[in-house]
PDB file of C-alpha atoms in Angstrom:
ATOM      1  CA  UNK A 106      27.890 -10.297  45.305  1.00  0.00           C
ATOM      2  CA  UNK A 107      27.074  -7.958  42.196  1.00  0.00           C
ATOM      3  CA  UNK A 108      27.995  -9.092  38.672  1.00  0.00           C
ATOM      4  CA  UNK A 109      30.626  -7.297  36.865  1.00  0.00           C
ATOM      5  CA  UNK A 110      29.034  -4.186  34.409  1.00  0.00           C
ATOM      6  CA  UNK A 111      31.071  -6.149  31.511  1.00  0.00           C
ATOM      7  CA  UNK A 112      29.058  -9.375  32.474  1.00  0.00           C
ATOM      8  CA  UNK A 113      25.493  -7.961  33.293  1.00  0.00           C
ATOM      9  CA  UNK A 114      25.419  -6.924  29.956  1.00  0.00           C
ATOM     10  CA  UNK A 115      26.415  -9.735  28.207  1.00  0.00           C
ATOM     11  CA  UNK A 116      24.270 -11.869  30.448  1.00  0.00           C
ATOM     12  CA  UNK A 117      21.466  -9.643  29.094  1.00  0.00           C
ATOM     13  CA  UNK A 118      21.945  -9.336  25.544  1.00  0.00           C
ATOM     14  CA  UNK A 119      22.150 -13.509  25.400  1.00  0.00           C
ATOM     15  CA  UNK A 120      18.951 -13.462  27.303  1.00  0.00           C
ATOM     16  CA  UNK A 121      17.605 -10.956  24.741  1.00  0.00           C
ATOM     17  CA  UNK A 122      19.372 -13.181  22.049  1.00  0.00           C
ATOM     18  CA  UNK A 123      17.489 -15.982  24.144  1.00  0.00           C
ATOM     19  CA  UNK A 124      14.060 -14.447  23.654  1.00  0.00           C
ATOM     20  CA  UNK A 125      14.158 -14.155  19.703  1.00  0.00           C
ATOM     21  CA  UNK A 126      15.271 -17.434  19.360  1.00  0.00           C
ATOM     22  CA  UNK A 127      12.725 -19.109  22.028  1.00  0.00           C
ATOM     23  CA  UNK A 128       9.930 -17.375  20.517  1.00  0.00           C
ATOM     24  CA  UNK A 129      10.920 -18.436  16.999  1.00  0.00           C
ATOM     25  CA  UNK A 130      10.866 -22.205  18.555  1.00  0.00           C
ATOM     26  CA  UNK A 131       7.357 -21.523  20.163  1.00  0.00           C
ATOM     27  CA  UNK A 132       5.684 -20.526  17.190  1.00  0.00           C
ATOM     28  CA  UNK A 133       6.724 -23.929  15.327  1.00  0.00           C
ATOM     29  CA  UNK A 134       5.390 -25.572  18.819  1.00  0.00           C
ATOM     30  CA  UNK A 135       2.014 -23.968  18.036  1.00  0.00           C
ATOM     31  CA  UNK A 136       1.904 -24.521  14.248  1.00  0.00           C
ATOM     32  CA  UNK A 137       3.067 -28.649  15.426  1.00  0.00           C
ATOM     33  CA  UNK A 138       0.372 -28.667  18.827  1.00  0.00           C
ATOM     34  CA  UNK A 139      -2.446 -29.047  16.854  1.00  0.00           C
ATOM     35  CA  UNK A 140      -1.458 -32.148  15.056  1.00  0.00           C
ATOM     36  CA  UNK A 141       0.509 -34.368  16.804  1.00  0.00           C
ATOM     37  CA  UNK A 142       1.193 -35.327  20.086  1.00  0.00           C
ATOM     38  CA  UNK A 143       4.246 -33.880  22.704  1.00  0.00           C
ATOM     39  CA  UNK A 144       5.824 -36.926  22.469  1.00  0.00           C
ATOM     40  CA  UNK A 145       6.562 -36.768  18.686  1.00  0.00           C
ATOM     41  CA  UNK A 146       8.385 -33.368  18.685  1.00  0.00           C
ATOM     42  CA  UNK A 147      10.518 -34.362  21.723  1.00  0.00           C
ATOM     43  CA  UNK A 148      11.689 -37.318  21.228  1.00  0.00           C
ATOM     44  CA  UNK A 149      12.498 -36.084  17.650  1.00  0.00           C
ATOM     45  CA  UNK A 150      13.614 -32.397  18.909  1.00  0.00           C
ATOM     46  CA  UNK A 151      15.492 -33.943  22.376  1.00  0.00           C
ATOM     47  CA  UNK A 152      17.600 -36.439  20.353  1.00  0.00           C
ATOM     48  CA  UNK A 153      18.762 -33.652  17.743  1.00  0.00           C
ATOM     49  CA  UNK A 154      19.559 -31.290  20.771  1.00  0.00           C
ATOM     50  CA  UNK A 155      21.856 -33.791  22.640  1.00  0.00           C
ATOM     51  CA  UNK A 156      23.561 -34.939  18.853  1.00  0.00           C
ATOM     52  CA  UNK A 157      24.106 -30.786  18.351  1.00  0.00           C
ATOM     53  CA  UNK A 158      25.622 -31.030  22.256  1.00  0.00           C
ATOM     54  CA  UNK A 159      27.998 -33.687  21.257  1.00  0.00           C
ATOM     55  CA  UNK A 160      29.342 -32.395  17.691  1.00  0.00           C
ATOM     56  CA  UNK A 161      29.689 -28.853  19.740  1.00  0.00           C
ATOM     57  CA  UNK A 162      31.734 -30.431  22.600  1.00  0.00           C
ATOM     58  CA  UNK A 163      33.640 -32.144  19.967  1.00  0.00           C
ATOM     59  CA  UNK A 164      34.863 -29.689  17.920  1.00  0.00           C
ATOM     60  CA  UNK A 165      35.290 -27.306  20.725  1.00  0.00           C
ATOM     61  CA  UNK A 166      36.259 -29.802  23.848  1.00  0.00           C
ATOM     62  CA  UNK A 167      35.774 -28.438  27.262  1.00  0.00           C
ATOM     63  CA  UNK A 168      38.015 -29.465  30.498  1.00  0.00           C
ATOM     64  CA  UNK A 169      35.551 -32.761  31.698  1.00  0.00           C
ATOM     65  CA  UNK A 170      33.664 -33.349  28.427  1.00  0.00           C
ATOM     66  CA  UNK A 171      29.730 -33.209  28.971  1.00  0.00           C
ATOM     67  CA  UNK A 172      30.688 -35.381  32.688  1.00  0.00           C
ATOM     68  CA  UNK A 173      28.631 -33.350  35.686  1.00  0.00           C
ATOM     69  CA  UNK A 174      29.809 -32.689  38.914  1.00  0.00           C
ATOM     70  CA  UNK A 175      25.979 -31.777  40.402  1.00  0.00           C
ATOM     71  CA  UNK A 176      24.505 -35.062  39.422  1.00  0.00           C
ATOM     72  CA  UNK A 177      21.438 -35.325  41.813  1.00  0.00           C
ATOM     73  CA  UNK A 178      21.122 -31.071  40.680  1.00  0.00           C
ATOM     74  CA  UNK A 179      21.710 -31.588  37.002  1.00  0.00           C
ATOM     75  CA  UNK A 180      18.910 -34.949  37.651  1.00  0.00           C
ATOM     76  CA  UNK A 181      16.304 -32.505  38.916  1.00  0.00           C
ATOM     77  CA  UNK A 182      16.995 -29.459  36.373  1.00  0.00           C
ATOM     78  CA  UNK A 183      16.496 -32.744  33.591  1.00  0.00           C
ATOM     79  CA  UNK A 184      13.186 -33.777  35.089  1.00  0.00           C
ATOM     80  CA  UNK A 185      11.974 -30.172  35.361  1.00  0.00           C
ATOM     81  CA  UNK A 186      12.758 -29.390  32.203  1.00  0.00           C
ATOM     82  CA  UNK A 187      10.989 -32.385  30.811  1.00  0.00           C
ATOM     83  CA  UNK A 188       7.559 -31.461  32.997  1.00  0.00           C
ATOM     84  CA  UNK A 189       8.135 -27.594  31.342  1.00  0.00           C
ATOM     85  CA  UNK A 190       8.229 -28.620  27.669  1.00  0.00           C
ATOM     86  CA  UNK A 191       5.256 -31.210  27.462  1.00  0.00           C
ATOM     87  CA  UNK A 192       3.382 -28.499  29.833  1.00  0.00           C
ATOM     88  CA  UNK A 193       4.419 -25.503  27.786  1.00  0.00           C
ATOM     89  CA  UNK A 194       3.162 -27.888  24.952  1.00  0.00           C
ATOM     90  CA  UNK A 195      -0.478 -28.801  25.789  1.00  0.00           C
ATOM     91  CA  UNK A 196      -0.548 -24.812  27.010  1.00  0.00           C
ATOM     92  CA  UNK A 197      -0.295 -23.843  23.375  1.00  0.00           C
ATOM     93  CA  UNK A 198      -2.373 -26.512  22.229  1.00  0.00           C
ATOM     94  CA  UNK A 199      -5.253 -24.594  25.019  1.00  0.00           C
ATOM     95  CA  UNK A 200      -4.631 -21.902  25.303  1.00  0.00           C
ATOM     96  CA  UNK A 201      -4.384 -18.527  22.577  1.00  0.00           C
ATOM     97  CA  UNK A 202      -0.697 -17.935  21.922  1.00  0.00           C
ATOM     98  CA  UNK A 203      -0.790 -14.362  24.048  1.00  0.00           C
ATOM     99  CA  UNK A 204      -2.495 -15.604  26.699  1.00  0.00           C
ATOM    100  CA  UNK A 205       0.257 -18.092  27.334  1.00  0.00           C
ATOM    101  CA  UNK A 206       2.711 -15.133  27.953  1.00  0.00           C
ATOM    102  CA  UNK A 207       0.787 -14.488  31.450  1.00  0.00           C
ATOM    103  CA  UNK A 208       2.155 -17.497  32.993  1.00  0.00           C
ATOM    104  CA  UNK A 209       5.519 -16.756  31.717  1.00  0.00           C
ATOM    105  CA  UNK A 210       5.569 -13.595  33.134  1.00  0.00           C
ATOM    106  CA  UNK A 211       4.465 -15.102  36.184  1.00  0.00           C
ATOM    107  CA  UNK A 212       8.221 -16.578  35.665  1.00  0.00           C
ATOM    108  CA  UNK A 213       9.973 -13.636  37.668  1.00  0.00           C
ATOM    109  CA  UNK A 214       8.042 -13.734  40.595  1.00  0.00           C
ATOM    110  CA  UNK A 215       8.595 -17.315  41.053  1.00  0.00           C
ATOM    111  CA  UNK A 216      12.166 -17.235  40.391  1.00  0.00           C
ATOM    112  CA  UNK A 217      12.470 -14.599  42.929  1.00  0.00           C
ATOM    113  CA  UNK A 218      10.634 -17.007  45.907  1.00  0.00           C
ATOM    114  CA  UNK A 219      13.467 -19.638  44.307  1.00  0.00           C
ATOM    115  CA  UNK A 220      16.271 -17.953  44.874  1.00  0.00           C
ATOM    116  CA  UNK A 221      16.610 -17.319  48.482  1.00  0.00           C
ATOM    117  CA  UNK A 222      16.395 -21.217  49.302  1.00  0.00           C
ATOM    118  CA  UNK A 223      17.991 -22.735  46.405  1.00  0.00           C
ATOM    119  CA  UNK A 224      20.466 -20.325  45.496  1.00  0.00           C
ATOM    120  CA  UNK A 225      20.709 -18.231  48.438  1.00  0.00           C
ATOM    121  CA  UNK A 226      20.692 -15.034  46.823  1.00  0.00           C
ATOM    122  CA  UNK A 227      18.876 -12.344  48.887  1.00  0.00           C
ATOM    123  CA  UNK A 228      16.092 -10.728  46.960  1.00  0.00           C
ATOM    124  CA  UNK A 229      15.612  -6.968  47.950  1.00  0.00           C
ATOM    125  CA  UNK A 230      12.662  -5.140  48.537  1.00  0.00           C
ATOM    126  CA  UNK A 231      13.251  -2.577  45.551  1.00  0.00           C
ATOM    127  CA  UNK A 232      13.411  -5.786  43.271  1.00  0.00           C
ATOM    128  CA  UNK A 233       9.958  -7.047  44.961  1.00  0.00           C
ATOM    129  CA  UNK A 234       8.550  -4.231  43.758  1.00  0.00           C
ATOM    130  CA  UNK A 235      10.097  -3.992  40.699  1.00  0.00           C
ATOM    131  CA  UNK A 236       9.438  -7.975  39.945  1.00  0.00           C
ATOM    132  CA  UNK A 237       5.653  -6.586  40.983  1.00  0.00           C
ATOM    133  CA  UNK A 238       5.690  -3.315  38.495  1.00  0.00           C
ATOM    134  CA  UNK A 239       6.564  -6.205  35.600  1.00  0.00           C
ATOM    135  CA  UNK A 240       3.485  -8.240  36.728  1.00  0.00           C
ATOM    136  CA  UNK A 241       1.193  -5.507  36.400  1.00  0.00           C
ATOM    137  CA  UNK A 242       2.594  -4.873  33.062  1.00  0.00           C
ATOM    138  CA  UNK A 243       1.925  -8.437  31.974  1.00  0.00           C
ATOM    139  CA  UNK A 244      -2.029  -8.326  33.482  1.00  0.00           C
ATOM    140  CA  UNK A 245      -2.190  -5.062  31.413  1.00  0.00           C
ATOM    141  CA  UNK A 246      -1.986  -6.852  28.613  1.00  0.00           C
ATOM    142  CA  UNK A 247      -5.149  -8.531  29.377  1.00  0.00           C
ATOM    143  CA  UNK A 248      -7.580  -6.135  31.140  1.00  0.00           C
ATOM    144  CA  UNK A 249     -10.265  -8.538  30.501  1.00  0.00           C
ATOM    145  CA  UNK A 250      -8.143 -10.960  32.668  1.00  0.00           C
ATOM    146  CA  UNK A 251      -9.342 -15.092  32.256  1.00  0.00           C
ATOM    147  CA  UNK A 252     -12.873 -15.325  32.121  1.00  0.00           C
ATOM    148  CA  UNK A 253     -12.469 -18.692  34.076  1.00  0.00           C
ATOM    149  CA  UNK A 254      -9.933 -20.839  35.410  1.00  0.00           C
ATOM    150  CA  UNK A 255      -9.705 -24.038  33.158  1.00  0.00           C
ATOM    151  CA  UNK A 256      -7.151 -26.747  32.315  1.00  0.00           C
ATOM    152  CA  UNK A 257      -5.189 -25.208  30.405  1.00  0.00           C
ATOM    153  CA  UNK A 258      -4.718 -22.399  33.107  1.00  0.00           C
ATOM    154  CA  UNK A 259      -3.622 -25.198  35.258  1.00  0.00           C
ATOM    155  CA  UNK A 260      -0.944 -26.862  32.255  1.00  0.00           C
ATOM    156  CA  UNK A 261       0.696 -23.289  31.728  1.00  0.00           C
ATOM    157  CA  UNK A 262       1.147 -22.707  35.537  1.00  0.00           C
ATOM    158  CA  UNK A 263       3.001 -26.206  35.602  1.00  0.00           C
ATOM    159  CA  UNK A 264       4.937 -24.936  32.829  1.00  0.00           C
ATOM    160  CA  UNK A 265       5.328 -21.574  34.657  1.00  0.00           C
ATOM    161  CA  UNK A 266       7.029 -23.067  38.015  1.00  0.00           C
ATOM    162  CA  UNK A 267       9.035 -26.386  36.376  1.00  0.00           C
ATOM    163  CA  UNK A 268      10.563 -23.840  33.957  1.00  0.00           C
ATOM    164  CA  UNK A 269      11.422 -21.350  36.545  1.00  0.00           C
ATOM    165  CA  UNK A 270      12.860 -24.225  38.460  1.00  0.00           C
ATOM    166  CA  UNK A 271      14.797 -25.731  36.011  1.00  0.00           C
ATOM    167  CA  UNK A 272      16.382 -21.911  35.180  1.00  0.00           C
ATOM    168  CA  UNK A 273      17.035 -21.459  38.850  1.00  0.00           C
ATOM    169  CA  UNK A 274      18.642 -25.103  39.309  1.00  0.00           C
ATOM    170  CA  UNK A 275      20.693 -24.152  35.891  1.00  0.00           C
ATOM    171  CA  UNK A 276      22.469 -21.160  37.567  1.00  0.00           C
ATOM    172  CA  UNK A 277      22.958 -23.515  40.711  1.00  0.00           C
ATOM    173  CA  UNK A 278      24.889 -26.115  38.839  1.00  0.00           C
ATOM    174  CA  UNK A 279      26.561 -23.556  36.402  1.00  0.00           C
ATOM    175  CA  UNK A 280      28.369 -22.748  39.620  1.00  0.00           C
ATOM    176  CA  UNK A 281      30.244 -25.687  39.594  1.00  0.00           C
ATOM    177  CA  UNK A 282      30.401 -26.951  35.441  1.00  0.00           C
ATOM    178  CA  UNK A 283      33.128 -25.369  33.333  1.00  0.00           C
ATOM    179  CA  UNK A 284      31.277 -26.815  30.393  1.00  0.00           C
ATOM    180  CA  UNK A 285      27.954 -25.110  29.697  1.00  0.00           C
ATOM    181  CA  UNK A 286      27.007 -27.787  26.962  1.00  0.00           C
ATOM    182  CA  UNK A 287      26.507 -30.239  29.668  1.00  0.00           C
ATOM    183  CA  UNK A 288      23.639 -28.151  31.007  1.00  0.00           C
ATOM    184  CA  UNK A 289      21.746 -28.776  27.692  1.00  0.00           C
ATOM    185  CA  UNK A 290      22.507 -31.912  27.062  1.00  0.00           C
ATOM    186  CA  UNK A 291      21.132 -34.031  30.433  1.00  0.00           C
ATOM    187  CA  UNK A 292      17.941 -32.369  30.072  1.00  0.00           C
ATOM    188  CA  UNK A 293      17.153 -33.403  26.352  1.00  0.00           C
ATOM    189  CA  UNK A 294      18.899 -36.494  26.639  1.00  0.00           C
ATOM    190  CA  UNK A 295      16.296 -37.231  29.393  1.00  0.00           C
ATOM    191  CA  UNK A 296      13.862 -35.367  27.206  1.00  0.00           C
ATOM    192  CA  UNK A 297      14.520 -38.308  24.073  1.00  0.00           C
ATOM    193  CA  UNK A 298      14.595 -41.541  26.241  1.00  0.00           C
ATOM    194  CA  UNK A 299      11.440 -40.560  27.918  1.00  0.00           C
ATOM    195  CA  UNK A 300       9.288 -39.335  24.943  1.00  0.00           C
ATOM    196  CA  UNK A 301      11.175 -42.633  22.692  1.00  0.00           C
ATOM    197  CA  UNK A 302       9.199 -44.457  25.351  1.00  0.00           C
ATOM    198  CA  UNK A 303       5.588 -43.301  24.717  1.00  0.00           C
ATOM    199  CA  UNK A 304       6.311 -42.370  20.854  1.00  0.00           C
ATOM    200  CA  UNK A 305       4.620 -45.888  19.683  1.00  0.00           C
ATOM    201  CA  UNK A 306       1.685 -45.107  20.990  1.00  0.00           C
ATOM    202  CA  UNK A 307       0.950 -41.813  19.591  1.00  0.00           C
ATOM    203  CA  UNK A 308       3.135 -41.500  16.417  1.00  0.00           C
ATOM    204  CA  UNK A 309       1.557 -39.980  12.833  1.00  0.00           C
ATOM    205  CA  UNK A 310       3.634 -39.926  10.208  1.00  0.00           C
ATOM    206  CA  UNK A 311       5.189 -36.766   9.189  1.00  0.00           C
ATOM    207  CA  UNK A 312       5.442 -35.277   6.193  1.00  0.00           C
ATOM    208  CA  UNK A 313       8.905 -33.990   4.734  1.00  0.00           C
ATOM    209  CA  UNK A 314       7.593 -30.240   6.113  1.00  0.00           C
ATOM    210  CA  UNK A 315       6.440 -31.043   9.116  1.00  0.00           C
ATOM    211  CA  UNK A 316       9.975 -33.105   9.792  1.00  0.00           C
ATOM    212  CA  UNK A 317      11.968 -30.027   8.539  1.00  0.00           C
ATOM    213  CA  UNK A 318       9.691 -27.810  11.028  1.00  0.00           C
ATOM    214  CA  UNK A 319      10.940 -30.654  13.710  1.00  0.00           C
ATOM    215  CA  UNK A 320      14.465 -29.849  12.916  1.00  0.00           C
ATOM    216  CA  UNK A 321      14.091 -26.312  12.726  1.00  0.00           C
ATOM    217  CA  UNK A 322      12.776 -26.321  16.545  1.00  0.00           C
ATOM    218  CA  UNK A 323      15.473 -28.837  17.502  1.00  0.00           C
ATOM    219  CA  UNK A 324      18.070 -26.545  16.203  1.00  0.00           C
ATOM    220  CA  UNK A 325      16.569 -23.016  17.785  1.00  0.00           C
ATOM    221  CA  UNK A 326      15.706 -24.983  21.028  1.00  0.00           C
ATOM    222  CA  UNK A 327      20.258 -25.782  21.051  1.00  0.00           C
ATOM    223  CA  UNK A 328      21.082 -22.106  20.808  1.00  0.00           C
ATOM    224  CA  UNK A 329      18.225 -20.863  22.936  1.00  0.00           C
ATOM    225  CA  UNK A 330      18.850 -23.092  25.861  1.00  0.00           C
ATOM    226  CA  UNK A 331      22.786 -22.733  25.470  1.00  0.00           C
ATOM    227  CA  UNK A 332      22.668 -19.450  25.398  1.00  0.00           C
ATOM    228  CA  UNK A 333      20.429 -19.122  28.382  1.00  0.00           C
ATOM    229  CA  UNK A 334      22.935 -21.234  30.219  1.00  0.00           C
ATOM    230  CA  UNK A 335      25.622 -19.109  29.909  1.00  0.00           C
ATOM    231  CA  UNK A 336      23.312 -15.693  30.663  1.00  0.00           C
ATOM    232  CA  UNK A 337      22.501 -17.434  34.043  1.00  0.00           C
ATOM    233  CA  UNK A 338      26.031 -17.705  35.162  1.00  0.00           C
ATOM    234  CA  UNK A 339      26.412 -13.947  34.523  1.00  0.00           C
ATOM    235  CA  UNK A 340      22.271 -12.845  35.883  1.00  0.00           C
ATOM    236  CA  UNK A 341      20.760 -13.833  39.039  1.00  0.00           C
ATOM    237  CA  UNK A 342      17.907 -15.577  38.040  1.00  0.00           C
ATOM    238  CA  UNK A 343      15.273 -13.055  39.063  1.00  0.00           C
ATOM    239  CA  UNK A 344      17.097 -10.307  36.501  1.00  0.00           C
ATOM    240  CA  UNK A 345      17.319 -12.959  33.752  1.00  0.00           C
ATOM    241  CA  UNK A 346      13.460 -13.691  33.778  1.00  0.00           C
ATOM    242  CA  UNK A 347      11.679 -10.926  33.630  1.00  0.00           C
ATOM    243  CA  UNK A 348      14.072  -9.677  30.187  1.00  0.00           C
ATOM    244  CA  UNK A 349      12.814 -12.527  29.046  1.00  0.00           C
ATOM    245  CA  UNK A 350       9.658 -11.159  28.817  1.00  0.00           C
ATOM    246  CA  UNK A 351      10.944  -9.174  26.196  1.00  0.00           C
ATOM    247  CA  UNK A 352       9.804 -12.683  24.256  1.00  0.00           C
ATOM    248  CA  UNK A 353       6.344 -10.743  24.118  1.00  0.00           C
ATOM    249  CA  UNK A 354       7.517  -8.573  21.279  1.00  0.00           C
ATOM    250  CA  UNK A 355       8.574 -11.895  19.236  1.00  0.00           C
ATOM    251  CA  UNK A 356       5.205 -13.261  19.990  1.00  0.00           C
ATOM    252  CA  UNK A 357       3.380 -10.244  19.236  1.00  0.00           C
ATOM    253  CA  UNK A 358       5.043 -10.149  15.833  1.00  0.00           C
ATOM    254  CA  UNK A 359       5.165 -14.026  15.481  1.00  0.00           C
ATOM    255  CA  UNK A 360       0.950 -13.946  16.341  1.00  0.00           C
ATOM    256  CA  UNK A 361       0.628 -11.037  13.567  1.00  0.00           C
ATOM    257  CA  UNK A 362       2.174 -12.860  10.946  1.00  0.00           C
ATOM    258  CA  UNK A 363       1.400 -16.239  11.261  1.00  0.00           C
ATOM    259  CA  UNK A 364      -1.609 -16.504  13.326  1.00  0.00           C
ATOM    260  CA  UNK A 365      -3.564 -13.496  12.021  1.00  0.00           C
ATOM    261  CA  UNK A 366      -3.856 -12.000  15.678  1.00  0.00           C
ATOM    262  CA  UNK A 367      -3.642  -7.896  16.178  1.00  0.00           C
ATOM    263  CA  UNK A 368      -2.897  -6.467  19.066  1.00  0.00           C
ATOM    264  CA  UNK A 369      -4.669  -3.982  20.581  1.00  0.00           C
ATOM    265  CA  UNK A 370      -2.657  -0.759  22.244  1.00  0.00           C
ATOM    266  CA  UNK A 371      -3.132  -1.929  25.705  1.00  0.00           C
ATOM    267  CA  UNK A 372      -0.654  -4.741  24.986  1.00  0.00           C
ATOM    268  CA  UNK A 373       1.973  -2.308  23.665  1.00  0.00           C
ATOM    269  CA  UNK A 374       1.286  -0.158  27.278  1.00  0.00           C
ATOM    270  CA  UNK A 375       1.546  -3.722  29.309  1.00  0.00           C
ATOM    271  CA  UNK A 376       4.686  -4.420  27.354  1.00  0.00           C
ATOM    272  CA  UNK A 377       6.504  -1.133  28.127  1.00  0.00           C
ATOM    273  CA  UNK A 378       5.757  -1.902  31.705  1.00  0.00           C
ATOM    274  CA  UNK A 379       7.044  -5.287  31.293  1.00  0.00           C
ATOM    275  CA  UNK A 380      10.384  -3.777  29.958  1.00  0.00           C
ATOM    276  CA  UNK A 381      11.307  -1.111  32.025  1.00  0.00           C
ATOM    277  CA  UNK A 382      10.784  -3.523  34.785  1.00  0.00           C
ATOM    278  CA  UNK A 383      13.176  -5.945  32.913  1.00  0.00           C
ATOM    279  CA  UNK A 384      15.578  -2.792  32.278  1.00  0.00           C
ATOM    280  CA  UNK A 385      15.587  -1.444  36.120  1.00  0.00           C
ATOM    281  CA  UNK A 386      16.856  -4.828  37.632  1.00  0.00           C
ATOM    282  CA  UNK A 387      19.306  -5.054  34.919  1.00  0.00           C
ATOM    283  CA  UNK A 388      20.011  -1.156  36.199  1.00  0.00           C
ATOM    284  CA  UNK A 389      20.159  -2.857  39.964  1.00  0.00           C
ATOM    285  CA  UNK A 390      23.137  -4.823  39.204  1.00  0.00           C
ATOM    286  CA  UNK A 391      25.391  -1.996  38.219  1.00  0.00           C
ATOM    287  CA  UNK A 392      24.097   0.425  41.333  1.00  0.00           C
ATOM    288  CA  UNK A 393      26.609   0.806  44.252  1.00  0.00           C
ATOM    289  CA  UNK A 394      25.851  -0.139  47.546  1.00  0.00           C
ATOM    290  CA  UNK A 395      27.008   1.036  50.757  1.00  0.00           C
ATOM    291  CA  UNK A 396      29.289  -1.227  52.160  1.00  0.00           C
ATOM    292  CA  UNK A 397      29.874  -1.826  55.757  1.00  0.00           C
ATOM    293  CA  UNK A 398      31.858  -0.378  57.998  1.00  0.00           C
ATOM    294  CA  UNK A 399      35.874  -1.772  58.401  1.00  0.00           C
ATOM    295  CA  UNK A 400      36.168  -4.036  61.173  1.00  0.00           C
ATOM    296  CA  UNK A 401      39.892  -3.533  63.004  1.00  0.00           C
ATOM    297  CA  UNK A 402      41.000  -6.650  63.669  1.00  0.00           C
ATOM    298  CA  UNK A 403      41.692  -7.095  67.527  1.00  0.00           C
ATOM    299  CA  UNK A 404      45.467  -7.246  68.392  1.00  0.00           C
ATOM    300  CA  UNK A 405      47.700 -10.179  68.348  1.00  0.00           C
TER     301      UNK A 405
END
């Protein structure tokens, strides 16, 4: 079934919305990765997330509170989220902060093979091929391609599919929860207890900065991820990813200013790629199809 125009595009500007604020939150990840351990932020960052879910869902309640419905679905959209965040983690730690963005926009092509089991949405061909136009983009940022396959490589395609799972399993259960909030809160709940758990045996003190950087990524990470929610009830999954690519400008800009890295004009050519890609399947969900033939019903 197509999305409504009026919800297409506001599925698409909170993705865009998304991107800005996700990229904000991975540029404190990378100034954090260096210096302390996954554990520390998440714990720290989880915790704040689900407190933000509860005083939200408090002074706005929703028909079932934060309860779920999809239990064993919300379970597994928790865990993958978990496996995405320490992954996406050590991959900034690894990797250089662009080279990251090839496994993430790896993200549409493997939310495109999730969809027609999980969600049974039927991909077709003209979005292949679009989904494959935004690919190329994203490997024309990097003509040079990787040098070597190393593990780091291996930590950001972990990140690449558990994200793209966890996305695709938040559209499935957003199917059935009236309450969006819930959505965030599980998986950072989850996210707290299981970090708490292996924060004694890696935890630095923090200076008063560092803390307030901690805070700062708790509180983009809450409006990222809620917003995201809500754009996958209104997107397929497969037309929400690759606008998030559109995260490539943030990083560009976030790599100029705080990590001293200049890009070079093949990555603006990769990134127009990238977002007309991004554009056409946004384009796809407003185009008429031909639909079938009347049936007569036989008579009575």
């Amino acid at each position: 079934m197509k999305a409504a125009p009026i919800a297409v595009v506001t599925g698409a500007t909170l993705v865009m919305v998304y991107t800005a604020l996700i990229s904000s939150a991975d540029g404190i990840t990378k100034l954090l990765a260096g210096g302390y351990a996954a554990p520390q932020l998440y714990a720290v960052s989880g915790g704040l997330v689900a407190l933000f879910c509860v005083l939200a869902n408090r002074a706005k309640p929703a028909p079932g509170g934060l309860g779920t419905t999809r239990p064993y679905a919300m379970a597994l959209r928790s865990v993958a989220t978990v496996i995405a965040g320490v992954s996406f983690f050590y991959a900034f730690r690894l990797l250089p902060f662009a080279e990251v963005f090839i496994f993430i926009g790896l993200m549409p092509l493997v939310a495109g093979l999730m969809s027609g089991p999980i969600l049974q949405e039927r991909v077709a061909l003209r979005v292949w091929i679009a989904l494959g136009a935004g690919f190329i983009g994203v490997l024309c940022l990097f003509p040079e391609g990787l040098h070597a396959v190393t593990f780091g490589h291996a930590v950001a395609l972990l990140a690449c599919v558990s994200g793209t799972f966890s996305m695709v399993m938040a559209r499935y259960v957003g199917r059935y929860e009236r309450n969006s909030l819930a959505l965030v809160f599980y998986p950072n709940l989850l996210n707290m207890f299981v970090m708490a758990a292996v924060l004694p045996f890696v935890f630095k003190p923090m200076p008063l900065t560092d803390l307030g950087l901690a805070v700062a990524y708790a509180a983009l990470l809450f409006g990222a991820r809620w917003l995201l929610v809500v754009a996958l009830r209104l997107l397929p999954a497969y037309t929400a990813t690759p606008l998030m690519n559109l995260q490539f400008v943030w990083m560009v800009l976030i790599g100029v200013v705080f990590f001293g890295e200049v890009p070079g004009s093949h990555i603006y050519l990769g990134a127009l790629i990238v977002v007309g890609s991004g554009l056409y399947l946004v384009y796809d969900q407003f185009a008429p199809r031909r639909q079938p033939e009347a049936v007569m019903p036989p008579a009575e």
